[in-house]
XYZ file of C-alpha atoms in Angstrom:
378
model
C 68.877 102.722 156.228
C 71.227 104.674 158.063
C 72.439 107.740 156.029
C 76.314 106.946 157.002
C 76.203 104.661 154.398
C 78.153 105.609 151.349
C 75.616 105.363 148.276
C 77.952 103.659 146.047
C 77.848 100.592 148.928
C 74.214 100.894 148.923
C 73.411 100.387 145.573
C 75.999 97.525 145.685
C 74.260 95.830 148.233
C 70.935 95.901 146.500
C 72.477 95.351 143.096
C 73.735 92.255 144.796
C 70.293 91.163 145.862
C 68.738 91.568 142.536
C 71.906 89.622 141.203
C 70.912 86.711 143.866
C 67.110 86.856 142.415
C 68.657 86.462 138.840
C 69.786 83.605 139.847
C 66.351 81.584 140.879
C 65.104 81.649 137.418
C 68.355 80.332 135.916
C 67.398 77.696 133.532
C 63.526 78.469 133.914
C 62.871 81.572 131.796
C 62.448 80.041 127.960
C 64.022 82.283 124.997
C 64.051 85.151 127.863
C 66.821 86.084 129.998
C 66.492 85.564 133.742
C 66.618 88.787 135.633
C 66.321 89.720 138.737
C 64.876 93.102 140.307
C 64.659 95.029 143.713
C 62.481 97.972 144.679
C 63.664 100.521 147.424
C 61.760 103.812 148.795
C 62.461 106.859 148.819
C 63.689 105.977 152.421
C 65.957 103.707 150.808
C 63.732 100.687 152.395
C 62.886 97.679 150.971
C 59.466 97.796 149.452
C 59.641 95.029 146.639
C 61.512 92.473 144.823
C 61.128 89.826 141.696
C 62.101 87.438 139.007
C 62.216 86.401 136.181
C 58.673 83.583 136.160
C 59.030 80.179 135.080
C 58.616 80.272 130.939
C 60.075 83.528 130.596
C 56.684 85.871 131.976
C 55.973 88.105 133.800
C 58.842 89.909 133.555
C 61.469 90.459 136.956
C 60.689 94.048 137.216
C 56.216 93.764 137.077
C 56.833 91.254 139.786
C 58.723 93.706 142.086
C 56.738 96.403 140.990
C 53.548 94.284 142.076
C 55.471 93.749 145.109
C 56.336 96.978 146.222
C 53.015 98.575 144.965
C 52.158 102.286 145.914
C 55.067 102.400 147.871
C 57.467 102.307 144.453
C 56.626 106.008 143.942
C 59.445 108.487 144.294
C 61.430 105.121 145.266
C 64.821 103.310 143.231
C 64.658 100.028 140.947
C 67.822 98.075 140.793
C 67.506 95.420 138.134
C 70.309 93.210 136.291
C 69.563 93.865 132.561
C 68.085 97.071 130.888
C 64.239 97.254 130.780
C 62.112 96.248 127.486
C 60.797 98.724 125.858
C 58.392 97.083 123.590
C 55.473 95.643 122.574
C 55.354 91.288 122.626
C 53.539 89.208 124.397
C 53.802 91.650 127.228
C 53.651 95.623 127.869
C 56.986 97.328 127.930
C 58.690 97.067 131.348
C 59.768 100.671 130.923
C 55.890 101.816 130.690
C 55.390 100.202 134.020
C 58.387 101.416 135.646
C 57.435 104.964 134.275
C 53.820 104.878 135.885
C 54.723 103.144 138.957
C 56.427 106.944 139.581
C 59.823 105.346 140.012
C 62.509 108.535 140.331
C 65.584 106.447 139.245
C 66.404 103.087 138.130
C 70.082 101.415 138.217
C 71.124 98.757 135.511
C 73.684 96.267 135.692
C 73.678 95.540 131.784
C 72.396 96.912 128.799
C 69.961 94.456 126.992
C 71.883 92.996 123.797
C 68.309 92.063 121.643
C 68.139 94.376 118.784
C 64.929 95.532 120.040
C 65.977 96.809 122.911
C 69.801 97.580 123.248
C 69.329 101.303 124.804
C 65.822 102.245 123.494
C 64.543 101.254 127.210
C 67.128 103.986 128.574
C 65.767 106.147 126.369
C 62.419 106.184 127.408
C 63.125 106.068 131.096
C 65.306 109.371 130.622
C 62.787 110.769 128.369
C 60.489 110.520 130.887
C 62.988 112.226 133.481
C 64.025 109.402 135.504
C 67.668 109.300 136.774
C 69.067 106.235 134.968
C 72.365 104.735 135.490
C 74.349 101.775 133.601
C 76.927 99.632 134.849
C 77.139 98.790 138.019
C 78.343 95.236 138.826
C 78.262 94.475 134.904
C 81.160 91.667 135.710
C 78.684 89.559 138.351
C 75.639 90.569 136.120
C 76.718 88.397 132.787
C 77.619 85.535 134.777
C 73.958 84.737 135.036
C 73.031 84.976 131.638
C 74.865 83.647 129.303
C 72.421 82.031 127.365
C 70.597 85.142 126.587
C 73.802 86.555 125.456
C 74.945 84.175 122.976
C 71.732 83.780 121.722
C 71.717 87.466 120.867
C 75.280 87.018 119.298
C 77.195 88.027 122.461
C 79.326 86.957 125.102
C 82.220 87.904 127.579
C 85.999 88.684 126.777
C 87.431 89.987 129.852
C 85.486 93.115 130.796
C 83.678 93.284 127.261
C 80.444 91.732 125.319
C 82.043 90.348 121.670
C 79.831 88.954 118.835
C 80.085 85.081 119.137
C 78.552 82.470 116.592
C 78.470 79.666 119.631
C 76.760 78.668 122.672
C 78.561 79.311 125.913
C 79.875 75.617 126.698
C 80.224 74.568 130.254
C 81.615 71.263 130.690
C 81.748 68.946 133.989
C 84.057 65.550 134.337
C 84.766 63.595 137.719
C 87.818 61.339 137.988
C 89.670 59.455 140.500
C 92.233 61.179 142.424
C 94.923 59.435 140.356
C 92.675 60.640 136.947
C 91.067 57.687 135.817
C 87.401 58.496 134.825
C 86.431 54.439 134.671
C 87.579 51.534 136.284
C 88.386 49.999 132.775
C 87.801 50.967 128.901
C 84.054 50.284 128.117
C 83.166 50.475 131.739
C 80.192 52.630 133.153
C 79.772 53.762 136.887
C 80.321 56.365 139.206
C 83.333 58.194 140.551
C 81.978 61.025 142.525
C 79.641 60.872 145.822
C 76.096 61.351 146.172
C 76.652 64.798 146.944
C 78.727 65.844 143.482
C 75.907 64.551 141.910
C 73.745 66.586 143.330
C 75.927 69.091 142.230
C 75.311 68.034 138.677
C 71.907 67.740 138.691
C 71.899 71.421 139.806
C 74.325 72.559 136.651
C 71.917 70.366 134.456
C 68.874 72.341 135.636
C 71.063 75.768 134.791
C 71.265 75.370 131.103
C 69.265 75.006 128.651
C 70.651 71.433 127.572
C 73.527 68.914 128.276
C 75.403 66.726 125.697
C 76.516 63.622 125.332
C 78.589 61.757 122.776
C 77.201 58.644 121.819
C 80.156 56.313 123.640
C 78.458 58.201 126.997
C 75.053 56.967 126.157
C 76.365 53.401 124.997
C 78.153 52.921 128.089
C 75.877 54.656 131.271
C 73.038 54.586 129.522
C 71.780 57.950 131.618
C 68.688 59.656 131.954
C 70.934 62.620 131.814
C 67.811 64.921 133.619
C 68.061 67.126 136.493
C 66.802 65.183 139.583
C 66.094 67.503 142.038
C 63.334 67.118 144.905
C 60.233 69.447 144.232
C 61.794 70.325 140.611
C 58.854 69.981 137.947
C 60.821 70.730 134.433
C 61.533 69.189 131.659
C 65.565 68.582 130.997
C 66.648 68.928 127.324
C 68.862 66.507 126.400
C 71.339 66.483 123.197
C 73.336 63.536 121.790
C 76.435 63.632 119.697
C 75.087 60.358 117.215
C 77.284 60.640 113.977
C 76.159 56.942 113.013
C 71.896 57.114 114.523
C 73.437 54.254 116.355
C 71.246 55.006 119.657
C 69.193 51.528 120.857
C 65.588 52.876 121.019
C 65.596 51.072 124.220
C 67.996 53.337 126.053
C 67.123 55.540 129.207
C 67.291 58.671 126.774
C 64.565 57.178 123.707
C 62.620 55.945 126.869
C 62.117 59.198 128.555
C 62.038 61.877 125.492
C 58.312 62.277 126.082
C 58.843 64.145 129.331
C 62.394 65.400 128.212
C 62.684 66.550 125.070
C 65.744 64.679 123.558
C 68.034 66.242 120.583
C 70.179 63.717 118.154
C 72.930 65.046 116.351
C 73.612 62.834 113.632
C 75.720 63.021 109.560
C 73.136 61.557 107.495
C 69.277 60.966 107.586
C 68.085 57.993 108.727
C 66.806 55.377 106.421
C 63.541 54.111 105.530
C 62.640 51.632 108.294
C 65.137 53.125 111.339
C 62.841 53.218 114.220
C 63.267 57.003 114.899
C 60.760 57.775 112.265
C 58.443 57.346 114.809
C 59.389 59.419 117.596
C 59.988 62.457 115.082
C 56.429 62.008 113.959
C 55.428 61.831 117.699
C 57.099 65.209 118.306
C 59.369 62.852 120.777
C 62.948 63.296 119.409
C 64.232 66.009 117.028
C 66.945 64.887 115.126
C 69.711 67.706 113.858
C 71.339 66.407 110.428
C 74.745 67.710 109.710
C 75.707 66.447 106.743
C 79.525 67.082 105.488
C 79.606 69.331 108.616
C 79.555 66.931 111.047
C 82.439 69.111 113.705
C 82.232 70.054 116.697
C 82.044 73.949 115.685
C 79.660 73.474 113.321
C 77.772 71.357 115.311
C 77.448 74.295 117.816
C 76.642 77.127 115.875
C 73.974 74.634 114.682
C 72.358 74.287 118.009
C 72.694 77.724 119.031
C 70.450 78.249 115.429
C 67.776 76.303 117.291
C 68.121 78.130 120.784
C 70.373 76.300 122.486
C 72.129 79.528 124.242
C 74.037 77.821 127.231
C 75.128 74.044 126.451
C 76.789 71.665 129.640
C 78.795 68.692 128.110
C 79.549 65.551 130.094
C 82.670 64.093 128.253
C 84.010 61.554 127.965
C 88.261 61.851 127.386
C 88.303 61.816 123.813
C 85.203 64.763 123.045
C 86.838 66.433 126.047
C 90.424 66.530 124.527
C 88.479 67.270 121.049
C 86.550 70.466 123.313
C 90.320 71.353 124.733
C 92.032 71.093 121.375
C 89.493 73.205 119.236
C 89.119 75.614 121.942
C 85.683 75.207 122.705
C 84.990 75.698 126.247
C 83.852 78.485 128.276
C 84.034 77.372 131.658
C 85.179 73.965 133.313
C 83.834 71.862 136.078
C 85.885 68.945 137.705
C 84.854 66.947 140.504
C 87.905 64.917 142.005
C 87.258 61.839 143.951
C 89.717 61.476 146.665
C 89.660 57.539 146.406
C 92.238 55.984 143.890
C 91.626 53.255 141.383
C 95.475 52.351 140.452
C 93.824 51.211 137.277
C 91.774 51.907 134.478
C 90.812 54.486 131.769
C 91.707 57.697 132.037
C 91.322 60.970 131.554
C 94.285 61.293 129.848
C 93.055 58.658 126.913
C 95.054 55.941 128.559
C 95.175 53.144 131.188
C 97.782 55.093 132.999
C 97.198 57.328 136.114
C 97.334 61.177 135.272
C 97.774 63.727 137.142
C 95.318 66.107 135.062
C 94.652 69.546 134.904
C 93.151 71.732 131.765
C 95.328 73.663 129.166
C 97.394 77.014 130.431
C 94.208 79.193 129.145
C 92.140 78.359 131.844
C 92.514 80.488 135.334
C 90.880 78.291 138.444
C 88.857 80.609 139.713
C 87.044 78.483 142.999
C 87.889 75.366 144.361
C 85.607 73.531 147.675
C 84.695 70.050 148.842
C 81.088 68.226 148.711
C 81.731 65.931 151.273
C 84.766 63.979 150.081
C 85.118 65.157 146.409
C 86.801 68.075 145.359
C 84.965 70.460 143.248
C 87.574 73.057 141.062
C 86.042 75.671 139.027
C 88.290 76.662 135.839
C 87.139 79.335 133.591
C 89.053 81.097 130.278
């Protein structure tokens, strides 16, 4: 690489790489976070690169390691999230990292788990290895936010804050003039084929999307992530408060191959036909009780590992996710066609000319063939 190249831009450009790797594994990596790793020589060549596997192992920094082999030594690793530096169902990245004679490793973000959180910085200096911290933190906690709210954490601005919540992306499509059906009651589609592609990519980012129980009355989804060559399961979660949900639906139907979560107030009774699909490991059902709310609900399904949550509302949970303050990032996919009537998005028949409350900064905005695709974030 030629040597007129300031350092700082160097490591940004391979930081940026490993950042891009993060990303394949996005969805894919179980309880563990999806990282994303390069390896450069000590001629500041490429010599390896990996991810975070499918199910959470190996580990993004054995694969580049692997990758680069013999030619790590005396060499840089870039990688998006500090080392581990113990014992599980895997060696400690940091002992592999340490042997591999790496001279000096550069981390986007410190690891949040208790059992890491600096020890793996520790042992890499210990060991006399240049370490530094920080670089591209911003882009680096994009990628993970399930990790970090699962480990009580997520993003205020430049800062990690405790958080008792999953981060909550949401996605809605509407007509031009707002109307997200062509009548109250009424199922179908407003964006193109290629928005919904779109969606089936977000769906495959998270590690579950939620419905409310009008959603599944009304479309009757699979609510999976189709995607050609894409072999993995889809969690799906339903807001139920009554266990109305016909055992005939698309969602009861398919919970063998996607696991499929019901959120409901009370147990159900004696002969409700769920029994059976708990007892066949088929549906779990999450009973709330008197604490039946949306916040509650959450901190509920973050208990059982639901990190990074995408909700497909309809108007009313939407306002109720606007209102309570419960959303992290926003999608909305706008149809250039209009229906002049309808139900809206605005909880009416009336056209709307919607956007999200004054929190929310757009932050991207670009067109899938004829839809419009705005990105809002907090």
């Amino acid at each position: 690489m030629s040597s007129s190249i300031p350092c700082k831009e160097c490591d940004e450009r391979w930081m940026k790489f490993a950042l891009a790797l993060s990303e394949k594994s996005q969805g894919f990596s179980s309880e563990n976070p999806n990282v994303g790793c390069v390896v450069v020589d000590s001629n500041g060549e490429l010599c390896g690169s990996g991810f975070t596997q499918p199910g959470g192992r190996p580990h993004a920094e054995t694969e580049a390691l692997k990758d680069a082999g013999k030619n790590a030594r005396g060499g840089t690793m870039y990688v998006t999230l500090e080392p581990c530096s113990h014992y599980g169902q895997t060696p400690p990245c940091t002992k592999a990292i340490i042997l591999a004679d790496i001279k000096r490793v550069v981390i986007a973000i410190l690891d949040p788990d208790k059992r890491v959180n600096g020890a793996g910085i520790k042992q890499l200096k210990q060991a006399g290895l240049e370490v530094e911290v920080g670089l591209m933190k911003e882009d680096a906690i994009k990628y993970i936010p399930s990790f970090l709210a699962r480990n009580g954490f997520s993003i205020n601005g430049k800062n990690l804050i405790k958080k008792k919540r999953p981060y909550i992306s949401v996605k809605v499509a509407h007509s031009l003039d707002g109307f997200v059906s062509k009548g109250i009651g009424v199922g179908g589609k407003i964006s193109n084929q290629v928005s919904a592609a779109f969606t089936h990519d977000l769906r495959s980012r998270v590690d579950a999307t939620l419905i409310s129980y009008q959603t599944a009355k009304i479309d009757n989804p699979l609510l999976n992530a189709r995607i050609n060559g894409l072999d993995y399961p889809t969690k799906r979660i339903v807001l139920d408060k009554n266990l109305a949900l016909d055992k005939l639906s698309n969602l009861v139907k398919t919970s063998d191959i996607h696991p499929l979560v019901i959120v409901t107030k009370d147990k159900p009774k004696g002969k409700h036909w769920i029994h059976d699909k708990i007892l066949n490991n088929q549906i779990r059902l999450l009973v709330m009780g008197k604490n039946y709310n949306l916040e509650a609900i959450f901190i509920a399904l973050l208990e059982q590992g639901f990190g990074h949550i995408l909700v497909e509302p309809g108007p009313r949970l939407l306002k109720s996710l606007f209102s309570e303050k419960l959303v992290d990032e926003f999608f909305e996919i706008i149809s250039k066609k209009k229906l002049i009537k309808g139900y809206s998005i605005g909880i009416s028949e009336k056209a709307v000319d919607f956007t999200p409350p004054t929190s929310f900064v757009l932050v991207k905005q670009f067109n899938l063939a004829n839809d419009i695709i705005k990105f809002w974030k907090v």
